[in-house]
Tab-separated table of C-alpha atoms in Angstrom:
chain	number	residue	atom	x	y	z
A	199	MET	CA	75.474	168.203	115.416
A	200	THR	CA	77.798	168.240	112.417
A	201	GLU	CA	80.640	166.773	114.502
A	202	LEU	CA	78.337	164.073	115.824
A	203	SER	CA	77.251	163.229	112.278
A	204	GLY	CA	80.888	162.983	111.115
A	205	GLY	CA	81.730	160.816	114.110
A	206	GLY	CA	78.765	158.596	113.298
A	207	ARG	CA	79.977	158.199	109.730
A	208	ASN	CA	83.476	157.316	110.955
A	209	ARG	CA	82.122	154.715	113.365
A	210	LYS	CA	79.960	153.259	110.580
A	211	PHE	CA	82.974	153.080	108.247
A	212	LEU	CA	85.100	151.388	110.902
A	213	LEU	CA	82.313	148.890	111.603
A	214	ILE	CA	82.009	147.998	107.909
A	215	LEU	CA	85.808	147.698	107.653
A	216	ALA	CA	85.887	145.369	110.671
A	217	VAL	CA	83.174	143.171	109.162
A	218	LEU	CA	85.021	142.953	105.833
A	219	LEU	CA	88.275	142.075	107.578
A	220	ALA	CA	86.497	139.399	109.579
A	221	ILE	CA	85.040	137.863	106.419
A	222	VAL	CA	88.457	137.789	104.724
A	223	LEU	CA	90.562	136.700	107.686
A	224	PHE	CA	88.205	134.271	109.462
A	225	PRO	CA	89.051	131.186	107.332
A	226	LEU	CA	92.780	131.833	107.770
A	227	VAL	CA	92.486	132.400	111.514
A	228	ARG	CA	90.316	129.323	111.921
A	229	GLY	CA	92.895	127.210	110.058
A	230	LEU	CA	95.712	128.538	112.213
A	231	VAL	CA	93.803	127.976	115.427
A	232	SER	CA	92.713	124.485	114.457
A	233	GLY	CA	96.285	123.609	113.507
A	234	VAL	CA	97.647	124.819	116.829
A	235	SER	CA	94.946	123.544	119.140
A	236	ALA	CA	92.571	120.678	118.395
A	237	PRO	CA	92.397	119.069	114.929
A	238	SER	CA	89.116	119.013	113.127
A	239	ALA	CA	87.097	115.809	113.427
A	240	ALA	CA	87.816	113.130	110.834
A	241	PRO	CA	84.945	112.269	108.504
A	242	ALA	CA	82.940	109.260	109.580
A	243	PRO	CA	83.981	106.101	107.692
A	244	THR	CA	81.507	104.971	105.077
A	245	THR	CA	82.093	101.304	105.926
A	246	PRO	CA	82.878	99.778	109.322
A	247	VAL	CA	86.545	98.970	109.968
A	248	PRO	CA	86.900	95.187	110.375
A	249	ALA	CA	88.187	93.953	113.700
A	250	ALA	CA	91.769	92.727	113.792
A	251	VAL	CA	92.241	88.960	113.785
A	252	ASP	CA	94.744	87.183	116.027
A	253	VAL	CA	95.536	83.502	116.259
A	254	GLU	CA	93.721	81.650	119.050
A	255	THR	CA	95.093	78.676	120.976
A	256	VAL	CA	92.759	75.703	121.320
A	257	PRO	CA	93.674	73.234	124.110
A	258	GLY	CA	94.458	69.737	122.882
A	259	THR	CA	92.255	66.758	123.649
A	260	GLY	CA	92.977	63.183	124.655
A	261	THR	CA	95.881	61.906	126.710
A	262	ALA	CA	99.606	62.589	126.479
A	263	THR	CA	102.596	60.679	127.800
A	264	GLU	CA	105.282	63.166	126.761
A	265	PHE	CA	105.548	66.934	127.068
A	266	ASP	CA	104.688	69.063	124.045
A	267	ALA	CA	106.605	72.344	123.898
A	268	CYS	CA	103.577	74.428	122.899
A	269	ALA	CA	101.480	72.829	125.653
A	270	VAL	CA	104.114	74.010	128.164
A	271	LEU	CA	104.944	77.428	126.703
A	272	THR	CA	101.274	78.314	126.226
A	273	SER	CA	100.052	81.696	125.000
A	274	ASP	CA	98.890	82.632	128.503
A	275	VAL	CA	102.349	81.849	129.947
A	276	VAL	CA	103.902	84.178	127.353
A	277	ALA	CA	101.305	86.902	127.998
A	278	ALA	CA	101.569	86.592	131.802
A	279	ALA	CA	105.293	87.283	131.485
A	280	GLY	CA	104.505	90.566	129.729
A	281	LEU	CA	105.618	89.373	126.306
A	282	LYS	CA	103.808	89.681	122.987
A	283	TYR	CA	104.702	87.690	119.884
A	284	ALA	CA	105.835	90.104	117.182
A	285	SER	CA	104.997	88.073	114.079
A	286	ALA	CA	104.463	84.344	114.356
A	287	VAL	CA	104.537	81.405	116.705
A	288	VAL	CA	106.574	78.483	115.385
A	289	LYS	CA	106.347	74.888	116.564
A	290	THR	CA	108.691	72.146	115.467
A	291	SER	CA	109.126	68.423	115.889
A	292	GLY	CA	112.620	66.981	115.850
A	293	PRO	CA	113.401	68.927	118.023
A	294	ASN	CA	110.142	69.472	119.895
A	295	SER	CA	110.170	73.253	120.333
A	296	CYS	CA	107.824	76.218	120.472
A	297	GLY	CA	108.266	79.985	120.452
A	298	GLY	CA	109.019	82.918	118.220
A	299	PRO	CA	110.118	86.562	117.975
A	300	VAL	CA	108.712	88.897	120.620
A	301	GLU	CA	108.442	92.673	120.834
A	302	PRO	CA	110.282	95.007	120.781
A	303	VAL	CA	111.860	94.280	117.399
A	304	THR	CA	114.562	96.804	116.502
A	305	ALA	CA	116.907	97.234	113.573
A	306	SER	CA	119.709	95.503	115.473
A	307	SER	CA	117.891	92.886	117.545
A	308	ALA	CA	114.819	90.701	117.620
A	309	PRO	CA	114.272	89.033	120.993
A	310	THR	CA	112.903	85.500	120.852
A	311	VAL	CA	111.438	83.161	123.408
A	312	LEU	CA	111.941	79.461	122.756
A	313	LEU	CA	111.172	76.335	124.740
A	314	THR	CA	112.731	73.044	123.664
A	315	VAL	CA	111.471	69.853	125.276
A	316	GLY	CA	113.887	67.044	126.077
A	317	GLU	CA	115.807	65.556	128.967
A	318	GLN	CA	118.094	68.175	130.500
A	319	LYS	CA	120.760	67.932	133.202
A	320	VAL	CA	119.939	70.141	136.199
A	321	THR	CA	122.509	70.700	138.945
A	322	GLY	CA	121.268	73.921	140.543
A	323	PRO	CA	119.217	74.017	143.755
A	324	ALA	CA	116.518	76.504	142.636
A	325	THR	CA	112.913	75.301	142.407
A	326	SER	CA	109.568	76.660	141.214
A	327	HIS	CA	106.299	74.782	141.786
A	328	GLY	CA	108.465	71.912	143.005
A	329	ILE	CA	110.394	71.766	139.696
A	330	ARG	CA	114.149	72.211	139.861
A	331	TYR	CA	115.835	74.563	137.412
A	332	GLU	CA	119.241	76.026	136.692
A	333	ARG	CA	120.056	79.282	134.952
A	334	GLN	CA	122.917	79.327	132.453
A	335	ASP	CA	123.438	82.804	131.024
A	336	GLY	CA	125.159	83.575	127.752
A	337	VAL	CA	126.485	86.904	126.501
A	338	LEU	CA	123.135	88.130	125.163
A	339	ASP	CA	120.794	85.291	126.089
A	340	ALA	CA	119.326	83.761	129.215
A	341	VAL	CA	119.026	79.968	129.270
A	342	VAL	CA	117.086	78.132	131.956
A	343	VAL	CA	117.337	74.347	132.158
A	344	PHE	CA	114.572	72.218	133.655
A	345	PRO	CA	114.575	68.417	134.007
A	346	ALA	CA	112.384	68.077	130.909
A	347	ALA	CA	112.877	71.303	128.944
A	348	LYS	CA	115.177	74.202	128.132
A	349	LEU	CA	113.931	77.799	128.054
A	350	GLN	CA	115.821	80.432	126.084
A	351	LEU	CA	115.183	84.181	126.018
A	352	THR	CA	117.453	86.113	123.659
A	353	HIS	CA	118.454	89.785	123.789
A	354	VAL	CA	117.193	90.126	127.357
A	355	ALA	CA	118.740	93.598	127.646
A	356	VAL	CA	116.362	95.154	125.089
A	357	ILE	CA	113.240	93.812	126.834
A	358	HIS	CA	111.744	96.160	129.422
A	359	ASP	CA	112.323	94.629	132.866
A	360	GLY	CA	113.943	91.628	131.209
A	361	GLU	CA	114.801	90.014	134.544
A	362	GLY	CA	111.218	90.292	135.743
A	363	VAL	CA	109.960	88.886	132.437
A	364	LEU	CA	112.334	85.937	132.713
A	365	ALA	CA	111.257	85.235	136.301
A	366	LYS	CA	107.622	85.078	135.210
A	367	LEU	CA	108.484	82.795	132.293
A	368	ILE	CA	110.321	80.445	134.646
A	369	ASP	CA	107.337	80.378	136.993
A	370	GLY	CA	104.862	79.750	134.158
A	371	VAL	CA	106.913	76.994	132.519
A	372	ALA	CA	107.565	75.294	135.869
A	373	ALA	CA	103.850	75.361	136.693
A	374	ARG	CA	103.013	73.662	133.380
A	375	LEU	CA	105.725	71.055	133.872
A	376	ALA	CA	104.414	70.346	137.381
A	377	GLU	CA	100.975	69.595	135.902
A	378	GLY	CA	102.417	66.775	133.779
A	379	PRO	CA	102.177	66.157	129.998
A	380	LYS	CA	99.200	67.551	128.111
A	381	PRO	CA	98.199	67.047	124.459
A	382	ALA	CA	99.501	69.519	121.923
A	383	PRO	CA	97.258	72.561	121.377
A	384	ALA	CA	95.767	73.534	118.029
A	385	TYR	CA	95.565	77.010	116.525
A	386	ARG	CA	92.596	78.686	114.911
A	387	TYR	CA	91.659	82.028	113.371
A	388	PRO	CA	88.179	83.496	113.934
A	389	ALA	CA	85.895	84.991	111.271
A	390	PRO	CA	86.249	85.869	108.478
A	391	TYR	CA	88.781	83.044	108.207
A	392	ASP	CA	86.978	80.473	110.392
A	393	LEU	CA	90.081	78.329	110.147
A	394	THR	CA	91.531	75.701	112.418
A	395	ALA	CA	95.064	75.968	111.103
A	396	LYS	CA	96.781	72.708	110.192
A	397	PRO	CA	99.564	73.824	107.853
A	398	CYS	CA	101.043	70.366	107.268
A	399	ASP	CA	97.760	69.045	105.900
A	400	ALA	CA	98.951	70.653	102.638
A	401	LEU	CA	102.299	68.851	102.836
A	402	PRO	CA	101.885	65.223	103.956
A	403	ASP	CA	104.889	62.915	104.150
A	404	GLY	CA	103.838	61.106	100.974
A	405	LEU	CA	103.900	64.306	98.931
A	406	PHE	CA	107.366	65.138	100.221
A	407	THR	CA	108.619	61.676	99.270
A	408	ALA	CA	107.005	61.933	95.810
A	409	LEU	CA	109.136	65.018	95.129
A	410	THR	CA	112.405	63.980	96.766
A	411	ALA	CA	112.366	60.156	96.475
A	412	HIS	CA	113.522	60.200	100.106
A	413	PRO	CA	111.480	59.705	103.274
A	414	ALA	CA	110.917	62.714	105.508
A	415	ASP	CA	113.382	62.627	108.412
A	416	GLY	CA	110.755	63.403	111.046
A	417	SER	CA	111.677	67.066	111.375
A	418	ARG	CA	108.757	69.379	110.811
A	419	SER	CA	108.192	73.073	111.322
A	420	GLU	CA	104.829	74.848	111.423
A	421	SER	CA	104.410	78.614	111.506
A	422	PHE	CA	101.255	80.536	112.435
A	423	THR	CA	100.846	84.277	111.873
A	424	GLN	CA	100.209	85.828	115.268
A	425	HIS	CA	98.385	88.915	114.014
A	426	GLU	CA	96.563	89.613	110.749
A	427	ALA	CA	98.840	91.519	108.366
A	428	PHE	CA	98.175	93.995	105.541
A	429	SER	CA	99.525	93.609	102.016
A	430	VAL	CA	99.019	95.404	98.716
A	431	SER	CA	95.691	93.671	98.111
A	432	GLY	CA	94.275	93.484	101.631
A	433	THR	CA	94.569	91.847	105.016
A	434	ASN	CA	95.736	88.269	105.400
A	435	ILE	CA	97.063	85.576	107.684
A	436	LYS	CA	99.890	83.198	106.861
A	437	ILE	CA	100.569	79.580	107.789
A	438	SER	CA	103.378	77.344	106.583
A	439	CYS	CA	104.799	73.834	106.845
A	440	THR	CA	108.359	72.679	106.195
A	441	ARG	CA	109.677	69.117	106.003
A	442	GLY	CA	113.209	67.855	105.470
A	443	SER	CA	115.165	64.702	104.679
A	444	ALA	CA	118.528	63.247	105.610
A	445	GLU	CA	119.750	64.366	102.176
A	446	ARG	CA	119.669	68.013	103.308
A	447	GLU	CA	116.699	68.964	101.187
A	448	THR	CA	113.607	70.801	102.360
A	449	MET	CA	110.144	71.447	100.992
A	450	THR	CA	107.886	74.227	102.252
A	451	VAL	CA	104.266	75.079	101.524
A	452	THR	CA	103.227	78.580	102.611
A	453	GLN	CA	99.577	79.615	102.490
A	454	THR	CA	98.755	83.331	102.611
A	455	ILE	CA	95.007	83.469	103.215
A	456	TYR	CA	92.995	86.597	102.375
A	457	ARG	CA	89.544	87.712	103.437
A	458	ASP	CA	88.245	87.123	99.912
A	459	ALA	CA	89.265	85.311	96.738
A	460	ASP	CA	89.591	88.508	94.672
A	461	ALA	CA	92.356	89.804	96.939
A	462	ALA	CA	94.222	86.502	96.704
A	463	ALA	CA	93.948	86.554	92.905
A	464	ALA	CA	95.077	90.177	92.652
A	465	GLU	CA	98.091	89.611	94.915
A	466	THR	CA	99.162	86.453	93.086
A	467	ARG	CA	98.881	88.171	89.726
A	468	PHE	CA	100.771	91.226	91.000
A	469	LEU	CA	103.677	89.123	92.297
A	470	CYS	CA	103.845	86.973	89.157
A	471	GLU	CA	104.012	90.090	86.980
A	472	SER	CA	106.345	92.204	89.132
A	473	GLU	CA	108.885	89.828	90.702
A	474	PRO	CA	112.166	89.906	88.720
A	475	GLY	CA	112.872	86.686	86.855
A	476	TRP	CA	109.517	85.028	87.527
A	477	LYS	CA	107.686	83.595	84.544
A	478	ALA	CA	104.427	81.834	83.798
A	479	SER	CA	104.294	78.161	84.770
A	480	PRO	CA	104.770	75.761	81.842
A	481	VAL	CA	101.666	73.925	83.038
A	482	ALA	CA	99.079	76.293	84.508
A	483	ILE	CA	97.917	75.708	88.082
A	484	GLY	CA	94.592	77.428	88.662
A	485	GLU	CA	93.856	80.783	87.046
A	486	VAL	CA	97.334	82.239	87.505
A	487	SER	CA	100.642	80.619	88.413
A	488	CYS	CA	104.333	81.326	87.955
A	489	THR	CA	107.764	79.882	88.722
A	490	SER	CA	111.022	81.322	90.026
A	491	PRO	CA	114.419	81.176	88.311
A	492	GLY	CA	115.566	78.552	90.839
A	493	ALA	CA	118.589	80.486	92.131
A	494	ASP	CA	120.731	79.263	95.066
A	495	GLY	CA	119.288	75.773	94.919
A	496	ARG	CA	115.734	77.033	95.507
A	497	GLN	CA	112.873	76.355	93.138
A	498	GLN	CA	109.504	78.011	93.723
A	499	ILE	CA	106.001	77.881	92.271
A	500	LEU	CA	103.315	80.423	93.133
A	501	PHE	CA	99.591	79.984	92.485
A	502	ARG	CA	96.153	80.910	93.809
A	503	ALA	CA	93.614	78.480	95.248
A	504	GLY	CA	90.403	80.110	96.441
A	505	ARG	CA	91.322	82.663	99.105
A	506	ASP	CA	94.885	81.289	99.351
A	507	ARG	CA	98.027	82.560	97.691
A	508	VAL	CA	100.227	79.471	97.827
A	509	LEU	CA	104.005	79.242	97.536
A	510	VAL	CA	105.577	75.793	97.068
A	511	GLU	CA	109.356	75.731	97.578
A	512	TYR	CA	112.089	73.129	97.207
A	513	GLN	CA	115.647	73.823	98.352
A	514	ALA	CA	118.741	71.612	98.162
A	515	ASP	CA	122.169	71.456	96.548
A	516	HIS	CA	120.742	69.095	93.914
A	517	PRO	CA	117.583	69.002	91.758
A	518	PRO	CA	114.542	67.136	93.069
A	519	ALA	CA	113.975	63.593	91.910
A	520	GLY	CA	110.343	64.331	91.073
A	521	ASP	CA	108.440	67.047	89.229
A	522	LEU	CA	107.894	70.140	91.387
A	523	GLY	CA	105.089	71.304	89.087
A	524	GLY	CA	103.221	68.028	89.472
A	525	VAL	CA	103.612	68.121	93.262
A	526	ALA	CA	102.398	71.755	93.338
A	527	ARG	CA	99.343	70.663	91.362
A	528	LYS	CA	98.580	68.053	94.042
A	529	VAL	CA	98.874	70.767	96.713
A	530	TYR	CA	96.421	72.872	94.679
A	531	ASP	CA	93.968	69.961	94.417
A	532	SER	CA	94.090	69.413	98.197
A	533	LEU	CA	93.110	72.994	99.069
A	534	PRO	CA	89.612	74.522	99.091
A	535	HIS	CA	88.827	76.533	95.986
């Protein structure tokens, strides 16, 4: 009886000790187990995460008598080849070209796909969709010449199945050429931007001439952000227009468009206050504006217009004939506030 009572006390003591150990060690054990096996569930977001915004291609309307590079190298031709634009699609006139950097972008290489429209000499016997083509490889690049266009794919070796990608590009471009000329496409961004992007509306020929005292030479470059990006103040898209003259001078207007005006204002103010050498504009443009030191023949003015952070640039080996500040003010007046 006595032995049974002592054994009962021992069992009771051991039970209490086990419970105390469990209370002390359970949080530690749980942390170790959760770290090794499955992580704990993340807290539910308090606000919904906005959907990512990508540029959309809108088919052109009307008739066309000449090929447009972006109407031949369409977004579906690029996607069907297994490529994805890494940053932006760029279209130019003089020369008429379309393309841009594609993934994967590495520290040592950035593959690009580029189609340039123009009469080309084709001597090879290969055909696709009834269109003759000839391949002319370089050291790192693949060049394919069609009767009306030239396709270039750089750094083919870093692209997965680069040869297969190139074959699909050739097929897609040839199919578009076989269909005949189509009007140039437009580009738009869905909500919250609701923007049909026309970058050169902010930089008409007359404004370029007012600054340079020279007519634009017909060359024009437009850039469209492919995917919405994130900056210090929030997400944005970017569009730009560049014009040049025979006097080797260029003017560029770049619009970085945010989801709301507060973000655009905060980012503009941050850059004006933090960029080395930048100072307040002698004549204010909007609520906040600043100018660059003008190093290396480049003069820049930064300001905010509504949801846009706008950069106006002039670059040449000589000063502009006109007033860059006055031209920037006209750009500001032309934009929605």
